[in-house]
Amino acid sequence: MTVKKIAVIPGDGIGLEVTKEAVKVLKKVADDHGMQLELEEHPVGGTAYDLTGTPLPDETLQACKNADAVLLGAVGGTKWESLDFSVRPERALLGLRSELGLYANLRPAQIYGDLVDASTLKREVVEGADIMVVRELTGGIYFGEPRGIETRNGERVGVNSLIYSESEIRRIAKIGFEIAQKRSKKLTSVDKANVLETTELWREIVTEVAKDYQDVSLNHMYVDNATMQLIRAPKQFDTIVTTNMFGDILSDGAAMLTGSIGMLPSASIGGQIGLYEPVHGSAPDIAGKDLANPLATILSVGMMLRYSFNLIEADEAIQKAVIAVLDEYRTGDIMSEGKKQVGCIEMGDRVLEHL
Ligand code: NAD
């Protein structure tokens, strides 16, 4: 039996509630697929700050580095908002990404079952849409130097630098092609090559990498057009690969096609260890009330099984169970007429029942 070590870092607010449900599902699916689990739980974010004075204690970081995969809930909350930026709960995320070398962020946008009615777009536009946005996570304009606010000619100017090296582009392009290979073999690279030299290089390198992936069809799209197309005809997309900032914006746009933040999983990969977490935050407004939707975290466990352990059937089993449960049961955020409203714990139990 294979043994996998999972570091569970629930974090703050509803992070604590949703990871509990996701772990229940993980245990069951692991059991069904002959995988033995070693689970270790560690504090992160505000909870860790309260205990140790830092949002990412060494012990937590080491546990993540020694694990085969990491499951994160969410961090942050009103209680810690006035802290110095350097010890804010959200800093833990940046620390984890850079320490684990997570340069690729995967954000699927998929509509589960009859949740199609939760979308603000027409049913015929979104029904069946299934998009994966692969966003570069550790480079580009969010990290480029020089940066800052300085005075030029007697007035203040803000400066940020959009920089990508060939190797940074090549490694994220490879991830894009590999993900596309496991899906419908269609990759769209999004850039602004008509205006930005950095993305002219991006386009050149992505085209070069394509030669090693002859089974994947590649097209390029400018980011402004991609935004329009995403809303006009989302079903034309399968896998999208793009820069840090374009990916930040497009993945949120794509996600909202599906209508609910409580349903969105994500994966950050690239290094030896993958990090899996829901897209939503710690939702202080509903924390501790058994109101949170745990499905985004449960679906993140599915991504872990698929991308870290290559257990594709296990991910499919989770997705199937989620779709079946949604037919009858809903948490408050996705409630609709004719369904039975349940809390976070019962939603987790219902998914277990369907596995
Ligand atoms: P949020 O995602 O926590 O909440 C936004 C809204 O969506 C709230 O009304 C919330 O109740 C609702 N919501 C979110 N997840 C839900 C779920 N699973 N089920 C039902 N409803 C859900 O975003 P926010 O309010 O902007 O941020 C709250 C805190 O979370 C802040 O401290 C922020 O910095 C942090 N945050 C953390 C992460 C992360 O850990 N990755 C991401 C985003 C925000």
XYZ file of N, CA, C and O in Angstrom, residues 2-10 18-19 21-30 33 35-40 63-64 67-73 100 102 106-108 112 132 179 182 264-278 295-319:
344
model
N 0.588 2.199 -0.897
C 1.392 3.426 -0.886
C 0.989 4.310 0.296
O -0.191 4.411 0.630
N 2.004 4.920 0.911
C 1.733 5.806 2.037
C 1.982 7.234 1.582
O 3.028 7.537 1.002
N 1.024 8.111 1.800
C 1.190 9.525 1.442
C 1.018 10.389 2.683
O 0.067 10.239 3.442
N 1.980 11.298 2.805
C 1.956 12.199 3.953
C 1.293 13.509 3.522
O 1.753 14.140 2.559
N 0.230 13.895 4.210
C -0.471 15.132 3.854
C -0.372 16.114 5.018
O -0.760 15.785 6.143
N 0.128 17.302 4.740
C 0.105 18.355 5.750
C -1.215 19.107 5.602
O -1.523 19.618 4.526
N -1.988 19.142 6.668
C -3.261 19.864 6.643
C -3.078 21.145 7.436
O -2.725 21.101 8.619
N -3.281 22.281 6.763
C -3.130 23.559 7.456
C -4.440 24.340 7.288
O -4.625 25.093 6.332
N -5.354 24.159 8.245
C -6.717 24.710 8.105
C -6.757 26.238 8.080
O -7.606 26.815 7.420
N -14.143 23.936 6.710
C -14.180 23.269 5.399
C -13.089 22.198 5.270
O -13.305 21.171 4.630
N -11.935 22.414 5.910
C -10.887 21.386 5.806
C -11.304 20.110 6.550
O -10.976 19.009 6.118
N -14.246 18.811 6.696
C -15.101 18.033 5.792
C -14.271 17.424 4.658
O -14.485 16.287 4.256
N -13.311 18.211 4.148
C -12.487 17.720 3.046
C -11.617 16.547 3.482
O -11.402 15.596 2.722
N -11.155 16.588 4.743
C -10.322 15.491 5.248
C -11.147 14.206 5.372
O -10.675 13.115 5.059
N -12.415 14.350 5.779
C -13.302 13.172 5.858
C -13.377 12.507 4.482
O -13.265 11.295 4.354
N -13.541 13.342 3.448
C -13.656 12.822 2.081
C -12.324 12.206 1.634
O -12.287 11.112 1.058
N -11.234 12.896 1.950
C -9.908 12.394 1.571
C -9.662 11.002 2.159
O -9.177 10.088 1.475
N -10.010 10.839 3.436
C -9.788 9.547 4.103
C -10.561 8.431 3.401
O -10.033 7.350 3.157
N -11.794 8.725 3.071
C -12.652 7.704 2.446
C -12.112 7.331 1.061
O -11.984 6.148 0.723
N -11.779 8.355 0.260
C -11.332 8.084 -1.107
C -9.978 7.376 -1.096
O -9.738 6.465 -1.894
N -9.102 7.782 -0.178
C -7.788 7.135 -0.078
C -7.985 5.651 0.222
O -7.356 4.785 -0.393
N -9.030 3.687 -2.693
C -8.031 3.555 -3.758
C -6.699 2.982 -3.267
O -5.653 3.189 -3.882
N -4.728 3.725 -0.784
C -3.690 4.676 -0.402
C -3.740 4.864 1.119
O -4.804 5.152 1.665
N -2.591 4.696 1.767
C -2.565 4.909 3.210
C -2.159 6.353 3.481
O -1.218 6.862 2.864
N -2.860 6.997 4.402
C -2.591 8.413 4.661
C -1.887 8.622 5.987
O -2.204 7.967 6.980
N -0.940 9.560 5.973
C -0.412 10.073 7.233
C -0.771 11.546 7.258
O -0.225 12.326 6.482
N -1.705 11.909 8.127
C -2.172 13.295 8.166
C -1.559 14.023 9.351
O -1.558 13.508 10.469
N -1.049 15.214 9.084
C -0.498 16.038 10.176
C -1.123 17.404 10.093
O -1.120 18.012 9.028
N 6.856 20.976 8.069
C 5.879 19.894 7.886
C 5.385 19.879 6.438
O 5.205 18.813 5.841
N 5.194 21.074 5.853
C 4.736 21.156 4.457
C 5.825 20.635 3.525
O 5.553 19.921 2.566
N 6.009 16.902 3.475
C 4.791 16.182 3.077
C 4.831 15.849 1.587
O 5.680 16.350 0.841
N 3.886 14.998 1.154
C 3.739 14.727 -0.285
C 2.798 15.740 -0.919
O 2.851 15.968 -2.125
N 1.915 16.311 -0.104
C 1.010 17.348 -0.597
C 0.474 18.133 0.597
O 0.507 17.631 1.728
N 0.001 19.357 0.308
C -0.493 20.218 1.387
C -1.948 20.601 1.098
O -2.281 20.966 -0.033
N -2.794 20.498 2.126
C -4.181 20.961 2.012
C -4.340 22.191 2.904
O -4.131 22.118 4.118
N -4.696 23.310 2.284
C -4.846 24.574 3.019
C -6.320 24.994 3.031
O -7.020 24.834 2.029
N -6.778 25.531 4.169
C -8.142 26.057 4.239
C -8.141 27.487 3.729
O -8.154 27.740 2.535
N 7.915 26.590 -1.423
C 7.623 25.299 -2.068
C 7.850 25.363 -3.593
O 7.624 24.377 -4.298
N 6.187 27.016 -5.944
C 4.923 26.796 -6.649
C 4.722 27.887 -7.702
O 4.199 28.949 -7.392
N -3.373 26.434 -10.826
C -4.416 25.857 -11.675
C -5.779 26.189 -11.097
O -6.059 25.871 -9.949
N -6.600 26.843 -11.904
C -7.942 27.210 -11.454
C -8.978 26.700 -12.442
O -9.162 27.275 -13.507
N -9.644 25.601 -12.113
C -10.705 25.132 -13.003
C -11.973 25.970 -12.834
O -12.257 26.431 -11.725
N -21.106 22.588 -12.148
C -21.514 21.281 -11.662
C -23.032 21.148 -11.699
O -23.744 21.943 -11.076
N -9.829 25.364 -17.730
C -8.752 25.347 -16.735
C -7.813 26.517 -17.031
O -7.250 26.607 -18.120
N -1.112 19.906 -18.896
C -2.498 19.905 -18.400
C -3.445 19.713 -19.592
O -4.393 18.933 -19.534
N -3.938 16.249 -20.691
C -4.805 15.421 -19.844
C -6.269 15.828 -19.986
O -7.142 15.237 -19.371
N -15.263 26.771 -5.827
C -14.062 26.861 -6.662
C -12.799 26.315 -6.005
O -12.271 26.900 -5.063
N -12.267 25.216 -6.533
C -11.024 24.657 -5.994
C -9.812 25.250 -6.701
O -9.959 25.927 -7.727
N -8.621 25.014 -6.159
C -7.417 25.425 -6.882
C -6.228 24.557 -6.459
O -6.255 23.910 -5.414
N -5.223 24.581 -7.323
C -3.990 23.848 -7.043
C -2.829 24.738 -7.398
O -2.887 25.487 -8.376
N -1.768 24.704 -6.585
C -0.536 25.395 -6.951
C 0.542 24.330 -7.031
O 0.772 23.596 -6.061
N 1.168 24.247 -8.203
C 2.140 23.168 -8.425
C 3.424 23.732 -9.039
O 3.533 24.934 -9.271
N 4.342 22.854 -9.340
C 5.596 23.289 -9.959
C 6.780 22.683 -9.232
O 7.713 22.185 -9.836
N 6.735 22.710 -7.896
C 7.827 22.126 -7.110
C 7.556 20.646 -6.868
O 6.774 20.012 -7.564
N 8.209 20.106 -5.850
C 8.032 18.691 -5.508
C 6.673 18.442 -4.852
O 6.136 17.366 -4.935
N 6.178 19.481 -4.162
C 4.975 19.310 -3.344
C 3.906 20.270 -3.831
O 4.161 21.463 -3.983
N 2.695 19.755 -4.045
C 1.601 20.614 -4.497
C 0.803 21.143 -3.316
O 0.707 20.494 -2.269
N 0.237 22.336 -3.493
C -0.599 22.956 -2.463
C -2.017 23.090 -3.013
O -2.214 23.640 -4.093
N -2.986 22.613 -2.248
C -4.370 22.575 -2.723
C -5.251 23.358 -1.763
O -5.162 23.152 -0.555
N -6.081 24.222 -2.299
C -6.892 25.092 -1.430
C -8.103 25.625 -2.177
O -8.074 25.766 -3.398
N -9.166 25.951 -1.436
C -10.294 26.608 -2.094
C -9.891 28.029 -2.492
O -8.964 28.594 -1.905
N -17.608 22.470 -0.435
C -17.366 21.762 -1.705
C -16.100 22.233 -2.427
O -15.406 21.433 -3.055
N -15.758 23.519 -2.322
C -14.530 24.000 -2.975
C -13.317 23.263 -2.404
O -12.396 22.888 -3.140
N -13.308 23.038 -1.103
C -12.172 22.350 -0.469
C -12.206 20.859 -0.799
O -11.169 20.240 -1.031
N -13.406 20.296 -0.822
C -13.547 18.878 -1.188
C -13.058 18.675 -2.633
O -12.338 17.721 -2.935
N -13.420 19.601 -3.521
C -12.955 19.494 -4.917
C -11.440 19.735 -5.009
O -10.777 19.201 -5.903
N -10.893 20.517 -4.070
C -9.429 20.717 -4.036
C -8.720 19.415 -3.680
O -7.631 19.132 -4.183
N -9.345 18.615 -2.809
C -8.803 17.295 -2.484
C -8.777 16.435 -3.757
O -7.818 15.706 -4.017
N -9.828 16.556 -4.556
C -9.862 15.839 -5.845
C -8.688 16.240 -6.724
O -8.029 15.398 -7.334
N -8.404 17.547 -6.762
C -7.259 18.021 -7.565
C -5.952 17.445 -7.018
O -5.046 17.095 -7.769
N -5.851 17.361 -5.698
C -4.643 16.785 -5.084
C -4.438 15.341 -5.571
O -3.346 14.946 -5.976
N -5.528 14.580 -5.521
C -5.430 13.166 -5.912
C -5.045 13.054 -7.382
O -4.273 12.197 -7.781
N -5.564 13.967 -8.216
C -5.275 13.927 -9.648
C -3.848 14.401 -9.953
O -3.087 13.733 -10.636
N -3.502 15.585 -9.427
C -2.249 16.205 -9.876
C -1.028 15.789 -9.053
O 0.077 15.766 -9.577
N -1.199 15.462 -7.767
C -0.033 15.024 -6.994
C 0.132 13.517 -7.052
O 1.250 13.015 -7.038
N -0.999 12.772 -7.113
C -0.893 11.310 -6.994
C -1.392 10.570 -8.229
O -1.464 9.346 -8.226
N -1.749 11.330 -9.262
C -2.189 10.737 -10.523
C -3.386 9.799 -10.370
O -3.569 8.890 -11.176
N -4.191 10.001 -9.334
C -5.383 9.167 -9.124
C -6.590 9.851 -9.772
O -7.445 10.433 -9.105
N -6.618 9.760 -11.107
C -7.651 10.469 -11.861
C -9.052 9.959 -11.521
O -9.990 10.736 -11.349
N -9.164 8.630 -11.360
C -10.496 8.069 -11.042
C -10.982 8.562 -9.685
O -12.189 8.722 -9.476
N -10.046 8.797 -8.763
C -10.440 9.263 -7.438
C -11.025 10.672 -7.534
O -12.047 10.986 -6.916
N -10.389 11.521 -8.350
C -10.919 12.874 -8.558
C -12.295 12.794 -9.220
O -13.236 13.488 -8.825
N -12.406 11.906 -10.198
C -13.694 11.769 -10.889
C -14.787 11.293 -9.939
O -15.924 11.759 -10.007
N -14.410 10.404 -9.014
C -15.398 9.903 -8.050
C -15.902 11.046 -7.164
O -17.100 11.160 -6.887
N -14.975 11.916 -6.757
C -15.371 13.057 -5.913
C -16.289 14.002 -6.697
O -17.339 14.421 -6.211
N -15.907 14.302 -7.929
C -16.732 15.212 -8.737
C -18.139 14.644 -8.947
O -19.132 15.360 -8.877
